[in-house]
Amino acid sequence: MPPFYVAVVGAGPAGFFSAASLLKIEHPAVHVDMFERLPTPWGLVRSGVAPDHPKIKAVSAVFAKTALHDRFRFFGNVELGRDMSREQLLERYDAVVYATGAQRDRALGVPGEDLPGSVAATELVGWYNGHPDFTTLPVDLSVRAAIVIGNGNVALDVARILTTQPSELCSTDIADHALQALTASAIDEVTVVGRRGPLQAAFTTSELRELGALDGVYVDVDPADLADITDDELAAVGPVEQRNIEVLRDLAVRPRPSGRHRRITLRFGRSPVELRGGGRVREIVLAHNDLRVDGAGVVAVDSGQREHLDCGLVVRAIGYRGAAIEGVPFDRDRGIVLHVDGRVTGGDREYVVGWAKRGPSGIIGTNKKCAQQTVDVIVGDLASGALAPLRGRLEPPNMAETGEHPGVVLAEGWLAIDRMEVASGRAAGRPRVKLCTRDELLAAAHSAT
Ligand SMILES: Cc1cc2nc3c(=O)[nH]c(=O)nc-3n(C[C@H](O)[C@H](O)[C@H](O)COP(=O)(O)OP(=O)(O)OC[C@H]3O[C@@H](n4cnc5c(N)ncnc54)[C@H](O)[C@@H]3O)c2cc1C
Ligand SMILES: NC(=O)c1ccc[n+]([C@@H]2O[C@H](COP(=O)([O-])OP(=O)(O)OC[C@H]3O[C@@H](n4cnc5c(N)ncnc54)[C@H](OP(=O)(O)O)[C@@H]3O)[C@@H](O)[C@H]2O)c1
């Protein structure tokens, strides 16, 4: 049987887990070419996972092993839809797997949301993690109070990074520009605002516990937010929610420390209705919500009561959103590629994995199972003959030689970036010092050739 060429678009966890599963297929032997819009691989493992969570980033070593496979090639700095069209991919590959994640932010849809000082977590997280698209994001930390909207793990990541002692961050791979800004930061109060109650919070217990363990940070939980939770309600939720309530109850009775402390305040049952300020955010107006049970579960309903909080920074951490790729069927409501079981609906030999398939939820490991499910569908399609090596297929490009995309970063280029970052990190007692602009990344990558 002739070899089978698959293009995987996106070098995050979903792309790498898919590549690993595809490379295990024996008949036919699968060749994987991976295309990534950034000069660097690993997706959100590099640009999303918090810098103070180095153990989680260790999964990139597993991906690096896949990248060494002799039937695998990496083409970084090549964006599908910008540098290459869907049609070009389809005439050169027997199948295409989209693993493009969820790159966009979601809007609150309230007045004042676009004021300077109001940013999406997508941007702020990219900024502190050295994602080259966000290096120049204007982030003013000379303000005292920040508000984080949302009750997921990203909201807790942001609250933690904004309040962690710079002396702890300086041994991480946080972007240098962010470390400087955080070292000079005047922020001493971060309020995390959830629209529903503590029982409905999306964060997980270890991330909540981490807030309580932060040095020099007092976590303010209003006992009144927990007082009405009944044993029956607690019995009806899952173990994560039960443990969250345990931790919140513990935090709520902790004595307020004396002396100077930064504070993280967790507020529930509130939704932003307006951001105000002349020229930049100075105040947020929150609606107090009543919680009602309806067919969709527990929903927040505006009670009409309002609360005004002074603030100079508002971060909306209300979820990521997929971006459409020209020509690829897309569900605009859900922000995902249209598919059934990972097979693109109305597609031509096209498949989807990860956040581009399921939407922006799930931890890194969730994408392994998700990728295997899609690869199983590909294997089934190969077995049934629905998918076969394409007759008249053009040779997959050898971009190193064709000069088709001069800025392409090959595996050696990424390894050169990696070596340079790790070497600068070693000198500073850090895992790496990230190169944070495309120019720096490309210069490092092309120094290898
Ligand atoms: C802020 C944050 C922190 C997180 N922290 C953790 C954590 O601590 N632990 C944990 O287990 N999970 C964590 N997660 C979840 C985890 O990161 C995701 O489950 C996982 O990254 C999703 O994998 P993915 O491959 O679908 O998407 P991504 O990781 O986003 O990868 C998609 C890749 O596709 C590329 N791409 C996009 N469009 C194109 C295109 N048109 N052409 C070429 N390439 C393209 C992108 O540049 C990116 O590299 C976190 C998520 C976020 C947002
Ligand atoms: N350490 C880790 O393991 C880690 C770290 C970061 C991220 N992750 C994972 O990455 C995934 C994405 O995390 P995430 O935090 O972006 O998403 P998430 O878990 O879906 O949380 C989104 C939060 O935003 C709220 N929200 C949505 N729309 C809103 C609106 N219009 N107004 C107010 N609040 C709104 C949601 O409230 P409702 O529930 O009311 O909708 C929810 O609390 C998750 O699976 C997460 O576990 C993991």
Coordinates of C-alpha atoms and ligand atoms in Angstrom, one line a residue:
M1 CA 0.0 0.0 0.0
P2 CA 1.4 3.4 -0.8
P3 CA 2.2 5.7 2.1
F4 CA -0.5 8.0 3.4
Y5 CA 0.2 11.7 3.9
V6 CA -1.7 13.6 6.5
A7 CA -1.4 17.3 7.2
V8 CA -2.1 18.3 10.9
V9 CA -2.8 22.0 11.3
G10 CA -1.9 23.3 14.7
A11 CA 1.0 22.2 17.0
G12 CA -0.8 22.2 20.3
P13 CA -1.7 19.2 22.5
A14 CA -4.5 18.1 20.1
G15 CA -2.2 18.3 17.1
F16 CA 0.6 16.3 18.8
F17 CA -1.7 13.7 20.3
S18 CA -3.2 13.2 16.8
A19 CA 0.2 13.0 15.2
A20 CA 1.3 10.3 17.8
S21 CA -1.7 8.2 17.1
L22 CA -1.5 8.6 13.3
L23 CA 2.1 7.5 13.3
K24 CA 1.1 4.3 15.0
I25 CA -1.0 3.3 12.1
E26 CA 0.8 0.5 10.2
H27 CA -1.2 -0.1 7.0
P28 CA -0.7 2.3 5.3
A29 CA 2.4 3.9 6.9
V30 CA 1.3 7.4 7.7
H31 CA 3.5 10.5 7.2
V32 CA 2.6 13.5 9.2
D33 CA 3.4 17.1 8.2
M34 CA 2.4 19.6 11.0
F35 CA 1.7 23.2 10.1
E36 CA 1.7 25.9 12.9
R37 CA 1.1 29.6 12.6
L38 CA 3.6 30.5 15.2
P39 CA 7.4 29.9 14.9
T40 CA 7.1 27.7 18.0
P41 CA 5.2 24.5 18.8
W42 CA 3.1 23.3 21.8
G43 CA 0.1 25.7 21.5
L44 CA -1.4 26.7 24.9
V45 CA 1.2 24.6 26.7
R46 CA 3.7 27.3 25.8
S47 CA 1.3 30.3 25.6
G48 CA -1.6 29.5 28.0
V49 CA -0.4 27.3 30.9
A50 CA 0.6 29.6 33.7
P51 CA 4.4 30.2 34.1
D52 CA 4.3 29.1 37.8
H53 CA 3.0 25.6 36.7
P54 CA 6.2 24.2 35.2
K55 CA 5.3 20.6 35.9
I56 CA 2.3 20.8 33.5
K57 CA 4.5 22.1 30.7
A58 CA 6.6 19.0 31.0
V59 CA 4.1 17.3 28.7
S60 CA 6.0 19.1 25.9
A61 CA 8.7 16.5 26.3
V62 CA 6.2 13.9 25.2
F63 CA 5.4 16.0 22.1
A64 CA 9.1 16.5 21.4
K65 CA 9.5 12.7 21.2
T66 CA 6.8 12.5 18.6
A67 CA 8.5 15.3 16.6
L68 CA 11.6 13.1 16.4
H69 CA 9.7 10.4 14.4
D70 CA 11.2 9.9 11.0
R71 CA 7.8 10.2 9.3
F72 CA 7.1 13.5 11.0
R73 CA 7.9 17.0 9.8
F74 CA 7.3 20.4 11.5
F75 CA 6.5 23.6 9.5
G76 CA 6.2 26.5 11.8
N77 CA 5.3 30.1 10.9
V78 CA 2.9 28.8 8.3
E79 CA -0.7 29.8 8.9
L80 CA -3.5 28.1 7.2
G81 CA -5.7 30.7 5.6
R82 CA -2.8 33.2 5.4
D83 CA 0.2 31.4 3.9
M84 CA -1.6 28.4 2.6
S85 CA -5.2 27.7 1.5
R86 CA -7.3 24.8 2.4
E87 CA -7.4 23.8 -1.3
Q88 CA -3.6 23.8 -1.5
L89 CA -3.5 21.4 1.5
L90 CA -6.1 19.1 0.0
E91 CA -4.3 18.7 -3.3
R92 CA -1.1 17.7 -1.5
Y93 CA -2.3 15.5 1.4
D94 CA -4.5 12.4 1.5
A95 CA -6.2 13.8 4.7
V96 CA -6.2 16.9 6.8
V97 CA -6.7 17.2 10.6
Y98 CA -7.5 20.6 11.9
A99 CA -6.1 21.1 15.5
T100 CA -6.3 24.9 15.5
G101 CA -7.7 25.3 19.0
A102 CA -9.8 28.3 20.0
Q103 CA -7.7 31.4 19.4
R104 CA -10.2 34.2 20.0
D105 CA -11.8 35.8 23.1
R106 CA -15.5 36.1 23.9
A107 CA -17.1 39.5 24.5
L108 CA -19.3 40.4 27.4
G109 CA -21.5 42.6 25.3
V110 CA -21.7 45.4 27.8
P111 CA -21.1 49.2 27.4
G112 CA -17.5 50.3 28.0
E113 CA -16.0 46.9 27.3
D114 CA -13.6 48.4 24.8
L115 CA -12.2 51.1 27.1
P116 CA -8.4 51.0 27.6
G117 CA -7.8 49.0 30.7
S118 CA -10.3 46.3 29.7
V119 CA -8.7 43.3 28.2
A120 CA -9.5 39.7 27.4
A121 CA -7.7 36.9 29.3
T122 CA -6.8 35.6 25.9
E123 CA -4.7 38.7 25.5
L124 CA -3.4 39.1 29.0
V125 CA -2.4 35.4 29.3
G126 CA -0.6 35.6 25.9
W127 CA 1.1 38.8 27.1
Y128 CA 2.5 37.2 30.3
N129 CA 3.4 34.0 28.4
G130 CA 5.4 35.7 25.6
H131 CA 2.9 34.9 22.8
P132 CA 4.3 37.2 20.0
D133 CA 0.8 38.4 19.0
F134 CA 0.4 40.0 22.5
T135 CA 3.9 41.3 23.4
T136 CA 2.9 44.9 22.7
L137 CA -0.4 44.7 24.5
P138 CA -0.8 47.9 26.6
V139 CA -1.1 46.6 30.2
D140 CA -1.1 49.3 32.8
L141 CA -0.5 47.8 36.3
S142 CA 0.0 51.2 37.9
V143 CA -3.6 50.9 39.2
R144 CA -4.6 49.5 42.6
A145 CA -7.7 47.4 41.8
A146 CA -8.3 44.8 39.2
I147 CA -11.5 42.9 38.4
V148 CA -11.4 39.4 36.8
I149 CA -14.8 38.3 35.3
G150 CA -15.4 34.6 35.2
N151 CA -15.2 31.6 37.6
G152 CA -13.1 29.2 35.6
N153 CA -9.4 28.1 36.0
V154 CA -8.3 30.8 33.6
A155 CA -9.8 33.5 35.9
L156 CA -7.9 32.0 38.9
D157 CA -4.7 31.8 36.9
V158 CA -5.0 35.5 36.1
A159 CA -5.8 36.5 39.7
R160 CA -2.9 34.4 40.9
I161 CA -0.3 35.9 38.5
L162 CA -1.5 39.4 39.3
T163 CA -0.9 38.9 43.0
T164 CA 2.1 36.5 43.2
Q165 CA 5.3 38.0 44.6
P166 CA 7.5 38.9 41.7
S167 CA 10.4 37.2 43.6
E168 CA 8.5 33.9 43.0
L169 CA 7.7 34.7 39.3
C170 CA 11.3 35.6 38.5
S171 CA 12.3 31.9 38.6
T172 CA 9.7 31.0 36.0
D173 CA 9.6 31.3 32.2
I174 CA 7.2 34.3 32.4
A175 CA 7.9 36.8 29.6
D176 CA 10.4 39.4 30.7
H177 CA 8.2 42.4 29.8
A178 CA 5.5 40.9 32.1
L179 CA 7.9 40.3 34.9
Q180 CA 9.1 43.9 34.8
A181 CA 5.5 45.2 34.7
L182 CA 4.5 42.9 37.6
T183 CA 7.5 43.8 39.6
A184 CA 6.5 47.5 39.4
S185 CA 2.7 46.7 39.8
A186 CA 0.6 48.7 42.2
I187 CA -2.2 46.2 42.1
D188 CA -3.1 45.2 45.6
E189 CA -6.7 44.0 45.2
V190 CA -8.1 41.5 42.6
T191 CA -11.8 40.8 42.7
V192 CA -12.9 37.6 40.9
V193 CA -16.5 37.9 39.9
G194 CA -18.7 34.9 39.2
R195 CA -22.1 35.3 37.7
R196 CA -23.6 32.2 39.4
G197 CA -22.9 30.8 42.9
P198 CA -20.0 28.9 44.4
L199 CA -21.7 25.6 43.7
Q200 CA -21.6 26.4 40.0
A201 CA -18.1 27.7 39.7
A202 CA -16.1 26.1 36.9
F203 CA -12.7 26.2 38.6
T204 CA -11.1 23.1 40.1
T205 CA -10.1 22.5 43.7
S206 CA -6.3 22.5 43.4
E207 CA -6.3 25.8 41.6
L208 CA -8.6 27.3 44.3
R209 CA -6.3 25.9 47.1
E210 CA -3.3 27.5 45.4
L211 CA -4.9 31.0 45.9
G212 CA -5.1 30.2 49.6
A213 CA -1.5 29.2 49.7
L214 CA -0.1 32.4 48.1
D215 CA 2.5 34.2 50.1
G216 CA 1.4 37.6 51.3
V217 CA -2.1 37.3 49.8
Y218 CA -5.4 37.2 51.8
V219 CA -8.3 35.5 50.0
D220 CA -11.5 37.2 51.0
V221 CA -14.6 34.9 50.8
D222 CA -17.9 36.3 52.1
P223 CA -19.4 33.6 54.5
A224 CA -22.9 34.9 53.3
D225 CA -22.2 33.4 49.9
L226 CA -21.9 30.0 51.4
A227 CA -24.4 30.2 54.2
D228 CA -27.5 29.2 52.1
I229 CA -25.9 26.0 50.6
T230 CA -27.9 23.1 52.0
D231 CA -26.7 19.5 52.5
D232 CA -29.1 18.4 49.8
E233 CA -27.6 20.8 47.3
L234 CA -24.2 19.7 48.2
A235 CA -25.1 16.0 47.8
A236 CA -26.5 16.8 44.4
V237 CA -23.3 18.1 42.9
G238 CA -20.1 16.4 41.9
P239 CA -17.0 15.7 44.0
V240 CA -15.0 18.7 42.6
E241 CA -17.8 21.1 43.6
Q242 CA -18.1 19.5 47.0
R243 CA -14.4 19.9 47.6
N244 CA -14.5 23.5 46.3
I245 CA -17.1 24.3 48.9
E246 CA -15.0 22.8 51.6
V247 CA -12.0 25.0 50.6
L248 CA -14.2 28.1 50.3
R249 CA -15.7 27.5 53.8
D250 CA -12.1 27.2 55.1
L251 CA -11.1 30.4 53.4
A252 CA -14.2 32.2 54.6
V253 CA -13.3 31.7 58.3
R254 CA -9.6 32.5 58.0
P255 CA -8.7 35.6 60.0
R256 CA -7.8 38.7 58.0
P257 CA -4.0 39.0 58.5
S258 CA -2.6 42.2 59.9
G259 CA -0.1 44.2 58.0
R260 CA 0.2 44.8 54.3
H261 CA -1.3 42.1 52.2
R262 CA -2.5 41.8 48.7
R263 CA -6.1 40.6 48.5
I264 CA -8.1 38.4 46.2
T265 CA -11.8 38.8 46.8
L266 CA -14.1 36.1 45.4
R267 CA -17.6 37.4 44.7
F268 CA -20.4 35.3 43.5
G269 CA -23.8 36.0 41.9
R270 CA -22.8 39.2 40.1
S271 CA -22.6 40.1 36.4
P272 CA -20.9 43.1 34.9
V273 CA -23.4 45.5 33.2
E274 CA -21.2 48.4 32.4
L275 CA -17.6 49.5 32.5
R276 CA -17.1 53.3 33.0
G277 CA -14.4 55.9 32.9
G278 CA -13.3 58.9 30.9
G279 CA -10.6 57.6 28.5
R280 CA -9.9 54.4 30.5
V281 CA -11.7 52.0 32.9
R282 CA -12.2 53.5 36.3
E283 CA -15.4 51.7 37.5
I284 CA -17.4 48.6 36.9
V285 CA -21.1 48.3 37.5
L286 CA -22.2 44.9 38.7
A287 CA -25.7 43.5 38.7
H288 CA -26.6 41.3 41.7
N289 CA -28.1 38.1 40.4
D290 CA -30.8 35.8 41.7
L291 CA -30.1 32.1 41.0
R292 CA -33.0 30.2 39.5
V293 CA -33.3 26.6 38.4
D294 CA -34.7 26.1 35.0
G295 CA -34.5 23.4 32.3
A296 CA -30.9 24.4 31.5
G297 CA -29.8 24.1 35.2
V298 CA -29.0 26.9 37.5
V299 CA -29.2 30.3 35.7
A300 CA -28.3 33.8 36.9
V301 CA -31.2 36.4 36.7
D302 CA -30.6 40.1 37.2
S303 CA -32.2 41.1 40.5
G304 CA -32.1 44.8 39.5
Q305 CA -29.7 45.6 42.4
R306 CA -26.5 47.4 41.4
E307 CA -23.0 47.6 42.9
H308 CA -20.2 50.0 41.8
L309 CA -16.6 49.1 42.2
D310 CA -13.5 51.3 41.5
C311 CA -11.0 49.5 39.3
G312 CA -8.3 50.3 36.8
L313 CA -8.0 46.9 35.1
V314 CA -10.8 44.6 34.0
V315 CA -9.9 41.1 32.6
R316 CA -12.7 39.1 31.1
A317 CA -11.9 35.4 31.6
I318 CA -15.2 34.1 30.2
G319 CA -13.9 31.5 27.8
Y320 CA -12.0 31.3 24.5
R321 CA -13.6 31.0 21.1
G322 CA -12.6 29.2 17.9
A323 CA -11.7 31.2 14.7
A324 CA -13.1 30.2 11.3
I325 CA -10.7 29.1 8.6
E326 CA -11.6 30.1 5.1
G327 CA -13.4 27.3 3.3
V328 CA -13.6 25.0 6.4
P329 CA -17.3 24.4 7.5
F330 CA -17.7 26.3 10.8
D331 CA -20.4 26.4 13.5
R332 CA -20.5 30.1 14.3
D333 CA -22.7 29.7 17.4
R334 CA -20.4 27.3 19.1
G335 CA -17.1 28.6 17.5
I336 CA -16.0 25.1 16.4
V337 CA -15.4 23.3 13.1
L338 CA -18.7 21.6 12.0
H339 CA -18.2 17.9 12.4
V340 CA -19.7 14.6 13.4
D341 CA -17.4 12.5 15.6
G342 CA -14.4 14.4 14.3
R343 CA -15.2 14.0 10.6
V344 CA -15.8 17.5 9.1
T345 CA -19.4 17.9 7.9
G346 CA -19.4 18.5 4.2
G347 CA -15.6 18.2 4.2
D348 CA -13.3 16.4 1.8
R349 CA -11.0 14.0 3.7
E350 CA -11.0 16.5 6.6
Y351 CA -11.1 15.8 10.3
V352 CA -10.9 17.9 13.5
V353 CA -9.5 17.4 17.0
G354 CA -9.1 19.3 20.3
W355 CA -10.7 22.6 21.2
A356 CA -11.4 23.2 17.5
K357 CA -13.7 20.1 17.7
R358 CA -15.1 20.3 21.3
G359 CA -15.0 24.0 22.1
P360 CA -12.7 25.7 24.6
S361 CA -12.9 23.3 27.5
G362 CA -10.9 20.4 28.9
I363 CA -7.4 20.0 30.2
I364 CA -4.4 18.9 28.2
G365 CA -5.1 15.2 28.8
T366 CA -8.7 15.5 27.5
N367 CA -7.2 16.2 24.1
K368 CA -5.4 12.8 24.0
K369 CA -8.7 10.8 24.2
C370 CA -10.3 13.3 21.8
A371 CA -7.4 12.9 19.3
Q372 CA -7.6 9.1 19.5
Q373 CA -11.3 9.2 18.8
T374 CA -10.8 11.2 15.6
V375 CA -7.9 9.0 14.6
D376 CA -10.1 5.9 15.1
V377 CA -12.6 7.5 12.7
I378 CA -9.7 8.0 10.2
V379 CA -8.7 4.3 10.7
G380 CA -12.3 3.3 10.1
D381 CA -12.5 5.4 7.0
L382 CA -9.3 3.8 5.7
A383 CA -10.6 0.3 6.4
S384 CA -14.0 1.0 4.7
G385 CA -12.2 2.5 1.7
A386 CA -14.0 5.9 2.3
L387 CA -10.5 7.3 2.6
A388 CA -7.6 6.1 0.4
P389 CA -4.3 7.5 -0.9
L390 CA -5.4 10.2 -3.3
R391 CA -4.7 9.6 -7.0
G392 CA -2.8 12.4 -8.7
R393 CA -1.9 14.0 -5.4
L394 CA 0.8 16.6 -5.6
E395 CA 3.9 15.9 -3.6
P396 CA 3.8 17.3 -0.1
P397 CA 6.0 20.4 -0.2
N398 CA 9.5 20.2 1.0
M399 CA 9.4 23.8 2.2
A400 CA 13.1 23.8 3.2
E401 CA 14.0 23.3 -0.5
T402 CA 11.2 24.9 -2.5
G403 CA 11.5 28.3 -1.0
E404 CA 7.7 28.4 -1.2
H405 CA 7.4 30.0 2.2
P406 CA 10.7 31.6 3.0
G407 CA 9.9 32.3 6.6
V408 CA 9.1 28.7 7.4
V409 CA 10.6 27.4 10.7
L410 CA 11.6 23.7 10.4
A411 CA 12.2 21.4 13.4
E412 CA 15.9 22.5 13.5
G413 CA 14.8 26.1 13.6
W414 CA 12.5 25.5 16.6
L415 CA 15.4 23.5 18.3
A416 CA 17.6 26.6 17.8
I417 CA 15.0 28.8 19.5
D418 CA 14.7 26.3 22.3
R419 CA 18.4 26.1 22.8
M420 CA 18.8 29.9 22.9
E421 CA 15.9 30.3 25.3
V422 CA 17.1 27.6 27.6
A423 CA 20.7 28.9 27.6
S424 CA 19.5 32.4 28.6
G425 CA 17.3 30.8 31.2
R426 CA 20.2 28.8 32.7
A427 CA 22.2 32.0 33.2
A428 CA 19.3 33.5 35.1
G429 CA 18.3 30.4 37.1
R430 CA 15.1 30.1 35.0
P431 CA 13.8 27.2 32.8
R432 CA 14.0 29.5 29.8
V433 CA 13.9 33.2 28.9
K434 CA 11.4 33.4 26.1
L435 CA 11.9 35.2 22.9
C436 CA 8.7 37.2 22.6
T437 CA 8.6 38.8 19.2
R438 CA 8.3 37.2 15.8
D439 CA 11.4 38.9 14.6
E440 CA 13.5 37.6 17.5
L441 CA 12.0 34.1 17.1
L442 CA 12.6 34.0 13.4
A443 CA 16.2 35.4 13.8
A444 CA 16.9 32.6 16.3
A445 CA 15.3 29.9 14.1
H446 CA 17.1 30.9 11.0
S447 CA 20.4 31.2 12.8
A448 CA 20.3 27.4 12.6
T449 CA 20.5 27.3 8.7
Ligands
LIG1 C1 -4.9 30.1 30.0 C2 -5.0 28.6 29.9 C3 -4.3 27.9 30.9 C4 -4.4 26.5 30.8 N1 -3.8 25.8 31.8 C5 -3.9 24.4 31.8 C6 -3.2 23.7 32.7 O1 -2.6 24.2 33.6 N2 -3.4 22.3 32.7 C7 -4.1 21.7 31.7 O2 -4.2 20.5 31.7 N3 -4.8 22.4 30.8 C8 -4.7 23.8 30.8 N4 -5.3 24.5 29.8 C9 -6.1 23.8 28.8 C10 -5.2 23.3 27.6 O3 -4.3 24.3 27.3 C11 -6.0 22.9 26.4 O4 -6.9 21.8 26.7 C12 -5.2 22.6 25.2 O5 -4.2 23.4 24.9 C13 -6.1 22.5 23.9 O6 -5.3 22.0 22.9 P1 -5.5 22.3 21.3 O7 -4.4 21.7 20.6 O8 -6.9 22.0 20.9 O9 -5.4 23.9 21.2 P2 -4.1 24.9 21.4 O10 -3.3 24.5 22.5 O11 -4.6 26.2 21.3 O12 -3.3 24.6 20.0 C14 -3.7 25.1 18.8 C15 -2.5 25.4 17.9 O13 -3.0 25.7 16.6 C16 -2.3 26.8 16.1 N5 -3.2 27.4 15.0 C17 -4.3 28.1 15.1 N6 -4.8 28.5 13.9 C18 -3.9 28.0 13.0 C19 -3.9 28.2 11.6 N7 -4.8 28.8 10.9 N8 -2.8 27.6 10.9 C20 -1.8 27.0 11.6 N9 -1.8 26.9 13.0 C21 -2.8 27.4 13.7 C22 -2.1 27.7 17.3 O14 -1.1 28.7 17.1 C23 -1.8 26.7 18.4 O15 -0.4 26.5 18.5 C24 -5.2 25.9 29.8 C25 -5.9 26.6 28.9 C26 -5.8 28.0 28.9 C27 -6.5 28.8 27.9
LIG2 N1 -4.8 24.5 35.9 C1 -5.6 24.0 35.0 O1 -5.8 22.8 35.0 C2 -6.2 24.9 34.0 C3 -5.9 26.2 34.0 C4 -6.6 27.0 33.1 C5 -7.5 26.5 32.2 N2 -7.8 25.2 32.3 C6 -8.9 24.6 31.5 O2 -9.1 25.3 30.3 C7 -10.5 25.3 30.0 C8 -11.0 26.7 29.8 O3 -11.0 27.5 31.0 P1 -11.8 28.9 31.1 O4 -11.6 29.3 32.5 O5 -11.4 29.7 29.9 O6 -13.3 28.4 30.8 P2 -14.4 27.8 31.7 O7 -13.9 26.8 32.6 O8 -15.5 27.4 30.7 O9 -15.0 29.0 32.6 C9 -15.6 30.1 32.0 C10 -16.2 31.0 33.1 O10 -16.7 32.2 32.5 C11 -18.1 32.4 32.9 N3 -18.8 33.1 31.9 C12 -19.0 32.8 30.7 N4 -19.7 33.7 30.0 C13 -19.9 34.7 30.9 C14 -20.5 36.0 30.9 N5 -21.1 36.4 29.8 N6 -20.5 36.7 32.0 C15 -19.9 36.3 33.2 N7 -19.3 35.1 33.3 C16 -19.3 34.3 32.2 C17 -18.6 31.0 33.2 O11 -19.7 31.0 34.0 P3 -21.0 30.0 33.8 O12 -20.5 28.7 34.4 O13 -22.0 30.7 34.5 O14 -21.2 29.9 32.3 C18 -17.4 30.3 33.8 O15 -17.3 30.6 35.2 C19 -11.2 24.6 31.2 O16 -11.5 23.3 30.9 C20 -10.2 24.7 32.3 O17 -10.3 23.8 33.3 C21 -7.2 24.3 33.2

